[in-house]
DNA sequence: AAATTGCGCAACTCAAAAGTTGCACATATA
DNA sequence: TATATGTGCAACTTTTGAGTTGCGCAATTT
């Protein structure tokens, strides 16, 4: 069952994992040590992140290093794009309001 | 209980509501008609979006128009910023790889 | 004032997701 | 080969969240 990136980042632990992995690749055990949580719990988060391809595994002997996949994270950027115009518009309106108030003085 | 914006956008219906409201302000009833869903169900989504300030109510008689709050949506942009460097780095590495392959030909 | 309309709130059901425990498998080390 | 280590998978419990039904309140309409 394919996971969706929006749900993947909804969880604080998963966001923390992504922040860690953006700096350096880590094994599941290494991640579990960072958070006060069993390895299996972290492993489930890893599974979610992996299924939606936000992270990628790199096998090295019996260890698995998970890497952050920046390309996938860009999908948020694309989703956000539809709102950029809105916030620019709202800020322009704010500017206009401020200008109007200034002129009224 | 304060909601968090990451959880707010995790739900597809709430994302659809945000997309609608970015275009124009709507009442809860108007939203419910857009989706095949009871008004109360939409109302719960509105509550979540309102609690984390992604939308703002504007009372007009007995109707309530909900507006998209672009300023709040920018928080995603800020959160994403920490990863921008990562994906630029990864793309530069891809560029270098492609260049290397090209030179080997 | 009575009826209608638009809303929000609370209680309930049902499904999904987070976390634990236990197990199986592959890779390393003695 | 025997043992230890790193990992994923499955079953289970507990919590969370989406959606419905029913109710009450405030603003309009007749």
PDB file of C-alpha atoms (C1' of nucleotides) in Angstrom:
ATOM      1  CA  UNK A   1       0.000   0.000   0.000  1.00  0.00           C
ATOM      2  CA  UNK A   2       1.552   3.177  -1.256  1.00  0.00           C
ATOM      3  CA  UNK A   3       2.073   5.909   1.287  1.00  0.00           C
ATOM      4  CA  UNK A   4       1.598   9.563   0.578  1.00  0.00           C
ATOM      5  CA  UNK A   5       4.196  12.198   1.400  1.00  0.00           C
ATOM      6  CA  UNK A   6       1.746  14.491   3.172  1.00  0.00           C
ATOM      7  CA  UNK A   7       0.892  11.797   5.645  1.00  0.00           C
ATOM      8  CA  UNK A   8       4.549  10.860   5.939  1.00  0.00           C
ATOM      9  CA  UNK A   9       5.547  14.291   7.229  1.00  0.00           C
ATOM     10  CA  UNK A  10       2.498  14.601   9.460  1.00  0.00           C
ATOM     11  CA  UNK A  11       4.311  12.690  12.195  1.00  0.00           C
ATOM     12  CA  UNK A  12       6.842  14.663  14.291  1.00  0.00           C
ATOM     13  CA  UNK A  13       9.169  11.673  14.659  1.00  0.00           C
ATOM     14  CA  UNK A  14       9.304  11.204  10.901  1.00  0.00           C
ATOM     15  CA  UNK A  15      10.064  14.886  10.405  1.00  0.00           C
ATOM     16  CA  UNK A  16      12.891  14.557  12.919  1.00  0.00           C
ATOM     17  CA  UNK A  17      14.212  11.518  11.047  1.00  0.00           C
ATOM     18  CA  UNK A  18      14.182  13.455   7.788  1.00  0.00           C
ATOM     19  CA  UNK A  19      16.069  16.328   9.404  1.00  0.00           C
ATOM     20  CA  UNK A  20      18.707  13.914  10.673  1.00  0.00           C
ATOM     21  CA  UNK A  21      19.059  12.121   7.351  1.00  0.00           C
ATOM     22  CA  UNK A  22      19.358  15.378   5.449  1.00  0.00           C
ATOM     23  CA  UNK A  23      22.633  15.872   7.321  1.00  0.00           C
ATOM     24  CA  UNK A  24      23.922  12.325   7.167  1.00  0.00           C
ATOM     25  CA  UNK A  25      22.770   8.798   6.325  1.00  0.00           C
ATOM     26  CA  UNK A  26      22.036   6.600   9.330  1.00  0.00           C
ATOM     27  CA  UNK A  27      21.119   3.004  10.176  1.00  0.00           C
ATOM     28  CA  UNK A  28      17.808   2.168  11.918  1.00  0.00           C
ATOM     29  CA  UNK A  29      19.646   1.390  15.143  1.00  0.00           C
ATOM     30  CA  UNK A  30      21.452   4.710  15.079  1.00  0.00           C
ATOM     31  CA  UNK A  31      18.129   6.508  14.638  1.00  0.00           C
ATOM     32  CA  UNK A  32      16.487   4.563  17.463  1.00  0.00           C
ATOM     33  CA  UNK A  33      19.249   5.705  19.795  1.00  0.00           C
ATOM     34  CA  UNK A  34      18.535   9.344  18.951  1.00  0.00           C
ATOM     35  CA  UNK A  35      14.876   9.027  19.904  1.00  0.00           C
ATOM     36  CA  UNK A  36      13.583   7.439  23.070  1.00  0.00           C
ATOM     37  CA  UNK A  37      11.864   4.667  21.222  1.00  0.00           C
ATOM     38  CA  UNK A  38      12.277   0.999  20.391  1.00  0.00           C
ATOM     39  CA  UNK A  39      14.052   0.076  17.171  1.00  0.00           C
ATOM     40  CA  UNK A  40      10.901  -1.535  15.820  1.00  0.00           C
ATOM     41  CA  UNK A  41       8.914   1.660  16.274  1.00  0.00           C
ATOM     42  CA  UNK A  42      11.540   3.593  14.330  1.00  0.00           C
ATOM     43  CA  UNK A  43      11.557   0.801  11.790  1.00  0.00           C
ATOM     44  CA  UNK A  44       7.884   1.357  11.091  1.00  0.00           C
ATOM     45  CA  UNK A  45       8.491   5.044  10.487  1.00  0.00           C
ATOM     46  CA  UNK A  46      11.342   4.121   8.170  1.00  0.00           C
ATOM     47  CA  UNK A  47       8.994   1.844   6.279  1.00  0.00           C
ATOM     48  CA  UNK A  48       6.531   4.678   5.750  1.00  0.00           C
ATOM     49  CA  UNK A  49       9.252   7.069   4.627  1.00  0.00           C
ATOM     50  CA  UNK A  50      10.732   4.447   2.336  1.00  0.00           C
ATOM     51  CA  UNK A  51       7.407   3.508   0.744  1.00  0.00           C
ATOM     52  CA  UNK A  52       6.834   7.076  -0.340  1.00  0.00           C
ATOM     53  CA  UNK A  53      10.485   7.327  -1.395  1.00  0.00           C
ATOM     54  CA  UNK A  54      11.444  10.164   0.890  1.00  0.00           C
ATOM     55  CA  UNK A  55      14.425   8.039   1.946  1.00  0.00           C
ATOM     56  CA  UNK A  56      16.528   5.451   0.115  1.00  0.00           C
ATOM     57  CA  UNK A  57      18.337   2.427   1.593  1.00  0.00           C
ATOM     58  CA  UNK A  58      21.975   1.681   0.948  1.00  0.00           C
ATOM     59  CA  UNK A  59      23.004  -1.816   1.974  1.00  0.00           C
ATOM     60  CA  UNK A  60      26.439  -2.242   3.465  1.00  0.00           C
ATOM     61  CA  UNK A  61      27.025  -5.723   4.782  1.00  0.00           C
ATOM     62  CA  UNK A  62      24.350  -6.423   7.370  1.00  0.00           C
ATOM     63  CA  UNK A  63      23.753  -2.733   7.958  1.00  0.00           C
ATOM     64  CA  UNK A  64      21.377  -0.512   6.028  1.00  0.00           C
ATOM     65  CA  UNK A  65      22.103   3.177   5.719  1.00  0.00           C
ATOM     66  CA  UNK A  66      19.094   5.287   4.874  1.00  0.00           C
ATOM     67  CA  UNK A  67      19.633   8.385   2.778  1.00  0.00           C
ATOM     68  CA  UNK A  68      17.436  11.438   2.428  1.00  0.00           C
ATOM     69  CA  UNK A  69      15.896  11.754  -1.048  1.00  0.00           C
ATOM     70  CA  UNK A  70      15.771  15.456  -1.771  1.00  0.00           C
ATOM     71  CA  UNK A  71      14.096  14.979  -5.139  1.00  0.00           C
ATOM     72  CA  UNK A  72      10.982  13.564  -3.509  1.00  0.00           C
ATOM     73  CA  UNK A  73      10.847  16.362  -0.962  1.00  0.00           C
ATOM     74  CA  UNK A  74      10.525  18.771  -3.842  1.00  0.00           C
ATOM     75  CA  UNK A  75       7.006  17.532  -4.391  1.00  0.00           C
ATOM     76  CA  UNK A  76       6.016  19.694  -1.440  1.00  0.00           C
ATOM     77  CA  UNK A  77       7.536  22.607  -3.154  1.00  0.00           C
ATOM     78  CA  UNK A  78       5.420  21.923  -6.213  1.00  0.00           C
ATOM     79  CA  UNK A  79       2.273  21.565  -4.138  1.00  0.00           C
ATOM     80  CA  UNK A  80       3.042  24.821  -2.366  1.00  0.00           C
ATOM     81  CA  UNK A  81       3.444  26.597  -5.683  1.00  0.00           C
ATOM     82  CA  UNK A  82      -0.320  26.832  -6.123  1.00  0.00           C
ATOM     83  CA  UNK A  83      -0.504  28.978  -2.988  1.00  0.00           C
ATOM     84  CA  UNK A  84       2.464  31.238  -3.664  1.00  0.00           C
ATOM     85  CA  UNK A  85       0.381  33.529  -5.811  1.00  0.00           C
ATOM     86  CA  UNK A  86      -2.165  33.763  -3.008  1.00  0.00           C
ATOM     87  CA  UNK A  87       0.287  34.870  -0.414  1.00  0.00           C
ATOM     88  CA  UNK A  88       1.964  37.327  -2.715  1.00  0.00           C
ATOM     89  CA  UNK A  89      -1.456  38.776  -3.482  1.00  0.00           C
ATOM     90  CA  UNK A  90      -2.358  38.987   0.194  1.00  0.00           C
ATOM     91  CA  UNK A  91       0.915  40.698   0.973  1.00  0.00           C
ATOM     92  CA  UNK A  92       0.430  43.169  -1.831  1.00  0.00           C
ATOM     93  CA  UNK A  93      -2.987  43.940  -0.415  1.00  0.00           C
ATOM     94  CA  UNK A  94      -1.368  44.497   2.951  1.00  0.00           C
ATOM     95  CA  UNK A  95       1.115  46.843   1.354  1.00  0.00           C
ATOM     96  CA  UNK A  96      -1.701  48.748  -0.279  1.00  0.00           C
ATOM     97  CA  UNK A  97      -3.533  48.974   3.022  1.00  0.00           C
ATOM     98  CA  UNK A  98      -0.484  50.323   4.775  1.00  0.00           C
ATOM     99  CA  UNK A  99       0.075  52.807   1.982  1.00  0.00           C
ATOM    100  CA  UNK A 100      -3.539  53.944   2.200  1.00  0.00           C
ATOM    101  CA  UNK A 101      -3.281  54.445   5.956  1.00  0.00           C
ATOM    102  CA  UNK A 102      -0.055  56.369   5.500  1.00  0.00           C
ATOM    103  CA  UNK A 103      -1.647  58.670   2.945  1.00  0.00           C
ATOM    104  CA  UNK A 104      -4.572  59.350   5.227  1.00  0.00           C
ATOM    105  CA  UNK A 105      -2.325  60.767   7.899  1.00  0.00           C
TER     106      UNK A 105
ATOM    107  CA  UNK B   1      -5.953  21.299  21.822  1.00  0.00           C
ATOM    108  CA  UNK B   2      -3.805  23.136  19.344  1.00  0.00           C
ATOM    109  CA  UNK B   3      -3.537  21.562  15.927  1.00  0.00           C
ATOM    110  CA  UNK B   4      -0.382  21.510  13.891  1.00  0.00           C
ATOM    111  CA  UNK B   5      -0.180  22.520  10.269  1.00  0.00           C
ATOM    112  CA  UNK B   6       1.573  19.331   9.184  1.00  0.00           C
ATOM    113  CA  UNK B   7      -1.268  17.238  10.443  1.00  0.00           C
ATOM    114  CA  UNK B   8      -3.772  19.667   8.979  1.00  0.00           C
ATOM    115  CA  UNK B   9      -2.545  19.124   5.429  1.00  0.00           C
ATOM    116  CA  UNK B  10      -2.172  15.374   5.861  1.00  0.00           C
ATOM    117  CA  UNK B  11      -5.826  14.884   4.969  1.00  0.00           C
ATOM    118  CA  UNK B  12      -6.746  15.022   1.247  1.00  0.00           C
ATOM    119  CA  UNK B  13     -10.109  16.665   1.956  1.00  0.00           C
ATOM    120  CA  UNK B  14      -8.455  19.447   3.919  1.00  0.00           C
ATOM    121  CA  UNK B  15      -5.954  20.014   1.114  1.00  0.00           C
ATOM    122  CA  UNK B  16      -8.865  20.275  -1.314  1.00  0.00           C
ATOM    123  CA  UNK B  17     -10.563  22.785   0.984  1.00  0.00           C
ATOM    124  CA  UNK B  18      -7.416  24.888   1.090  1.00  0.00           C
ATOM    125  CA  UNK B  19      -7.168  24.830  -2.703  1.00  0.00           C
ATOM    126  CA  UNK B  20     -10.773  26.008  -2.971  1.00  0.00           C
ATOM    127  CA  UNK B  21     -10.365  28.743  -0.381  1.00  0.00           C
ATOM    128  CA  UNK B  22      -7.186  30.015  -2.009  1.00  0.00           C
ATOM    129  CA  UNK B  23      -9.394  30.945  -4.961  1.00  0.00           C
ATOM    130  CA  UNK B  24     -12.373  32.273  -3.065  1.00  0.00           C
ATOM    131  CA  UNK B  25     -13.827  32.382   0.443  1.00  0.00           C
ATOM    132  CA  UNK B  26     -16.676  29.935   1.069  1.00  0.00           C
ATOM    133  CA  UNK B  27     -19.214  29.009   3.741  1.00  0.00           C
ATOM    134  CA  UNK B  28     -19.215  25.531   5.314  1.00  0.00           C
ATOM    135  CA  UNK B  29     -22.381  24.621   3.419  1.00  0.00           C
ATOM    136  CA  UNK B  30     -20.864  25.666   0.110  1.00  0.00           C
ATOM    137  CA  UNK B  31     -17.838  23.472   0.812  1.00  0.00           C
ATOM    138  CA  UNK B  32     -20.002  20.507   1.760  1.00  0.00           C
ATOM    139  CA  UNK B  33     -21.760  20.743  -1.586  1.00  0.00           C
ATOM    140  CA  UNK B  34     -18.426  20.574  -3.411  1.00  0.00           C
ATOM    141  CA  UNK B  35     -17.511  17.331  -1.682  1.00  0.00           C
ATOM    142  CA  UNK B  36     -19.897  14.451  -1.313  1.00  0.00           C
ATOM    143  CA  UNK B  37     -19.959  14.764   2.428  1.00  0.00           C
ATOM    144  CA  UNK B  38     -22.207  15.970   5.219  1.00  0.00           C
ATOM    145  CA  UNK B  39     -21.845  19.535   6.439  1.00  0.00           C
ATOM    146  CA  UNK B  40     -20.772  18.309   9.865  1.00  0.00           C
ATOM    147  CA  UNK B  41     -17.908  16.316   8.398  1.00  0.00           C
ATOM    148  CA  UNK B  42     -16.674  19.388   6.555  1.00  0.00           C
ATOM    149  CA  UNK B  43     -17.222  21.380   9.716  1.00  0.00           C
ATOM    150  CA  UNK B  44     -14.742  19.186  11.578  1.00  0.00           C
ATOM    151  CA  UNK B  45     -12.136  19.751   8.908  1.00  0.00           C
ATOM    152  CA  UNK B  46     -12.815  23.473   9.118  1.00  0.00           C
ATOM    153  CA  UNK B  47     -12.263  23.317  12.839  1.00  0.00           C
ATOM    154  CA  UNK B  48      -8.860  21.718  12.370  1.00  0.00           C
ATOM    155  CA  UNK B  49      -7.843  24.227   9.710  1.00  0.00           C
ATOM    156  CA  UNK B  50      -9.113  27.100  11.823  1.00  0.00           C
ATOM    157  CA  UNK B  51      -7.342  25.976  14.985  1.00  0.00           C
ATOM    158  CA  UNK B  52      -3.990  26.030  13.251  1.00  0.00           C
ATOM    159  CA  UNK B  53      -4.929  29.333  11.577  1.00  0.00           C
ATOM    160  CA  UNK B  54      -4.653  28.138   8.011  1.00  0.00           C
ATOM    161  CA  UNK B  55      -8.093  29.669   7.452  1.00  0.00           C
ATOM    162  CA  UNK B  56      -9.865  32.655   8.978  1.00  0.00           C
ATOM    163  CA  UNK B  57     -13.615  33.141   9.504  1.00  0.00           C
ATOM    164  CA  UNK B  58     -15.483  36.232   8.366  1.00  0.00           C
ATOM    165  CA  UNK B  59     -18.947  36.520   9.847  1.00  0.00           C
ATOM    166  CA  UNK B  60     -21.656  37.927   7.634  1.00  0.00           C
ATOM    167  CA  UNK B  61     -25.065  37.684   9.256  1.00  0.00           C
ATOM    168  CA  UNK B  62     -25.686  34.045   9.981  1.00  0.00           C
ATOM    169  CA  UNK B  63     -23.196  32.904   7.380  1.00  0.00           C
ATOM    170  CA  UNK B  64     -19.497  32.411   7.947  1.00  0.00           C
ATOM    171  CA  UNK B  65     -17.097  32.834   5.076  1.00  0.00           C
ATOM    172  CA  UNK B  66     -13.772  31.119   5.575  1.00  0.00           C
ATOM    173  CA  UNK B  67     -10.721  32.705   4.012  1.00  0.00           C
ATOM    174  CA  UNK B  68      -7.389  31.135   3.177  1.00  0.00           C
ATOM    175  CA  UNK B  69      -4.548  32.479   5.344  1.00  0.00           C
ATOM    176  CA  UNK B  70      -1.527  32.581   3.103  1.00  0.00           C
ATOM    177  CA  UNK B  71       0.760  33.848   5.841  1.00  0.00           C
ATOM    178  CA  UNK B  72       0.332  30.629   7.809  1.00  0.00           C
ATOM    179  CA  UNK B  73       0.931  28.490   4.760  1.00  0.00           C
ATOM    180  CA  UNK B  74       4.338  30.093   4.496  1.00  0.00           C
ATOM    181  CA  UNK B  75       5.412  28.128   7.536  1.00  0.00           C
ATOM    182  CA  UNK B  76       5.765  25.144   5.247  1.00  0.00           C
ATOM    183  CA  UNK B  77       8.029  27.154   3.100  1.00  0.00           C
ATOM    184  CA  UNK B  78      10.205  27.897   6.093  1.00  0.00           C
ATOM    185  CA  UNK B  79      10.264  24.271   7.161  1.00  0.00           C
ATOM    186  CA  UNK B  80      11.227  23.223   3.640  1.00  0.00           C
ATOM    187  CA  UNK B  81      14.086  25.694   3.631  1.00  0.00           C
ATOM    188  CA  UNK B  82      16.219  23.371   5.722  1.00  0.00           C
ATOM    189  CA  UNK B  83      16.093  20.826   2.891  1.00  0.00           C
ATOM    190  CA  UNK B  84      16.654  23.176  -0.020  1.00  0.00           C
ATOM    191  CA  UNK B  85      20.393  23.029   0.432  1.00  0.00           C
ATOM    192  CA  UNK B  86      20.199  19.233   0.386  1.00  0.00           C
ATOM    193  CA  UNK B  87      18.405  19.010  -2.890  1.00  0.00           C
ATOM    194  CA  UNK B  88      20.573  21.596  -4.524  1.00  0.00           C
ATOM    195  CA  UNK B  89      23.600  19.616  -3.381  1.00  0.00           C
ATOM    196  CA  UNK B  90      22.163  16.348  -4.642  1.00  0.00           C
ATOM    197  CA  UNK B  91      21.380  17.937  -7.997  1.00  0.00           C
ATOM    198  CA  UNK B  92      24.847  19.348  -8.275  1.00  0.00           C
ATOM    199  CA  UNK B  93      26.200  15.881  -7.614  1.00  0.00           C
ATOM    200  CA  UNK B  94      23.938  14.567 -10.371  1.00  0.00           C
ATOM    201  CA  UNK B  95      25.260  17.244 -12.687  1.00  0.00           C
ATOM    202  CA  UNK B  96      28.810  16.242 -11.872  1.00  0.00           C
ATOM    203  CA  UNK B  97      27.980  12.596 -12.501  1.00  0.00           C
ATOM    204  CA  UNK B  98      26.464  13.389 -15.874  1.00  0.00           C
ATOM    205  CA  UNK B  99      29.470  15.523 -16.746  1.00  0.00           C
ATOM    206  CA  UNK B 100      31.823  12.713 -15.743  1.00  0.00           C
ATOM    207  CA  UNK B 101      29.938  10.200 -17.878  1.00  0.00           C
ATOM    208  CA  UNK B 102      29.975  12.620 -20.774  1.00  0.00           C
ATOM    209  CA  UNK B 103      33.745  13.078 -20.485  1.00  0.00           C
ATOM    210  CA  UNK B 104      34.306   9.344 -20.402  1.00  0.00           C
ATOM    211  CA  UNK B 105      32.703   8.878 -23.796  1.00  0.00           C
TER     212      UNK B 105
ATOM    213  C1'  DA C   1     -43.854  35.315  17.352  1.00  0.00           C
ATOM    214  C1'  DA C   2     -43.208  31.102  14.608  1.00  0.00           C
ATOM    215  C1'  DA C   3     -40.707  28.688  11.192  1.00  0.00           C
ATOM    216  C1'  DT C   4     -36.530  28.265   8.564  1.00  0.00           C
ATOM    217  C1'  DT C   5     -31.681  28.330   7.742  1.00  0.00           C
ATOM    218  C1'  DG C   6     -26.636  28.199   8.836  1.00  0.00           C
ATOM    219  C1'  DC C   7     -23.539  26.883  12.312  1.00  0.00           C
ATOM    220  C1'  DG C   8     -20.972  24.692  16.023  1.00  0.00           C
ATOM    221  C1'  DC C   9     -20.665  21.183  19.672  1.00  0.00           C
ATOM    222  C1'  DA C  10     -20.986  16.508  21.847  1.00  0.00           C
ATOM    223  C1'  DA C  11     -21.602  11.523  21.747  1.00  0.00           C
ATOM    224  C1'  DC C  12     -21.058   7.629  19.068  1.00  0.00           C
ATOM    225  C1'  DT C  13     -19.165   4.164  15.525  1.00  0.00           C
ATOM    226  C1'  DC C  14     -15.630   2.448  12.763  1.00  0.00           C
ATOM    227  C1'  DA C  15     -11.209   2.368  10.540  1.00  0.00           C
ATOM    228  C1'  DA C  16      -6.337   3.496  10.542  1.00  0.00           C
ATOM    229  C1'  DA C  17      -2.094   4.270  12.560  1.00  0.00           C
ATOM    230  C1'  DA C  18       1.493   4.302  16.480  1.00  0.00           C
ATOM    231  C1'  DG C  19       3.918   1.420  19.471  1.00  0.00           C
ATOM    232  C1'  DT C  20       5.101  -3.091  21.741  1.00  0.00           C
ATOM    233  C1'  DT C  21       6.564  -7.966  21.828  1.00  0.00           C
ATOM    234  C1'  DG C  22       8.129 -11.979  19.573  1.00  0.00           C
ATOM    235  C1'  DC C  23      10.091 -14.252  15.708  1.00  0.00           C
ATOM    236  C1'  DA C  24      12.783 -15.317  11.434  1.00  0.00           C
ATOM    237  C1'  DC C  25      16.573 -14.353   8.409  1.00  0.00           C
ATOM    238  C1'  DA C  26      20.979 -12.715   6.799  1.00  0.00           C
ATOM    239  C1'  DT C  27      25.665 -11.146   7.863  1.00  0.00           C
ATOM    240  C1'  DA C  28      29.478 -10.949  10.729  1.00  0.00           C
ATOM    241  C1'  DT C  29      32.706 -12.846  14.475  1.00  0.00           C
ATOM    242  C1'  DA C  30      34.615 -16.387  17.748  1.00  0.00           C
TER     243       DA C  30
ATOM    244  C1'  DT D   1      29.883 -24.366  13.483  1.00  0.00           C
ATOM    245  C1'  DA D   2      28.085 -21.751  17.181  1.00  0.00           C
ATOM    246  C1'  DT D   3      27.050 -17.132  18.666  1.00  0.00           C
ATOM    247  C1'  DA D   4      26.149 -12.346  18.341  1.00  0.00           C
ATOM    248  C1'  DT D   5      24.364  -8.425  15.754  1.00  0.00           C
ATOM    249  C1'  DG D   6      21.371  -5.747  12.471  1.00  0.00           C
ATOM    250  C1'  DT D   7      17.300  -5.890  10.265  1.00  0.00           C
ATOM    251  C1'  DG D   8      12.408  -6.725   8.548  1.00  0.00           C
ATOM    252  C1'  DC D   9       7.862  -8.865   9.263  1.00  0.00           C
ATOM    253  C1'  DA D  10       3.566 -10.363  11.748  1.00  0.00           C
ATOM    254  C1'  DA D  11       0.295 -10.304  15.603  1.00  0.00           C
ATOM    255  C1'  DC D  12      -1.465  -7.682  19.134  1.00  0.00           C
ATOM    256  C1'  DT D  13      -2.983  -3.543  22.034  1.00  0.00           C
ATOM    257  C1'  DT D  14      -3.915   1.252  22.485  1.00  0.00           C
ATOM    258  C1'  DT D  15      -4.644   5.579  20.658  1.00  0.00           C
ATOM    259  C1'  DT D  16      -6.111   8.767  17.163  1.00  0.00           C
ATOM    260  C1'  DG D  17      -8.929  10.506  13.657  1.00  0.00           C
ATOM    261  C1'  DA D  18     -12.713  10.612  10.016  1.00  0.00           C
ATOM    262  C1'  DG D  19     -17.532  10.554   9.530  1.00  0.00           C
ATOM    263  C1'  DT D  20     -22.506  10.258  11.130  1.00  0.00           C
ATOM    264  C1'  DT D  21     -26.476  11.473  14.018  1.00  0.00           C
ATOM    265  C1'  DG D  22     -28.688  14.441  17.116  1.00  0.00           C
ATOM    266  C1'  DC D  23     -28.988  18.650  19.523  1.00  0.00           C
ATOM    267  C1'  DG D  24     -28.927  23.715  20.657  1.00  0.00           C
ATOM    268  C1'  DC D  25     -28.126  28.507  19.416  1.00  0.00           C
ATOM    269  C1'  DA D  26     -28.237  32.678  16.625  1.00  0.00           C
ATOM    270  C1'  DA D  27     -29.714  35.146  12.534  1.00  0.00           C
ATOM    271  C1'  DT D  28     -33.053  35.546   8.844  1.00  0.00           C
ATOM    272  C1'  DT D  29     -37.733  35.181   6.827  1.00  0.00           C
ATOM    273  C1'  DT D  30     -42.873  34.943   6.891  1.00  0.00           C
TER     274       DT D  30
END
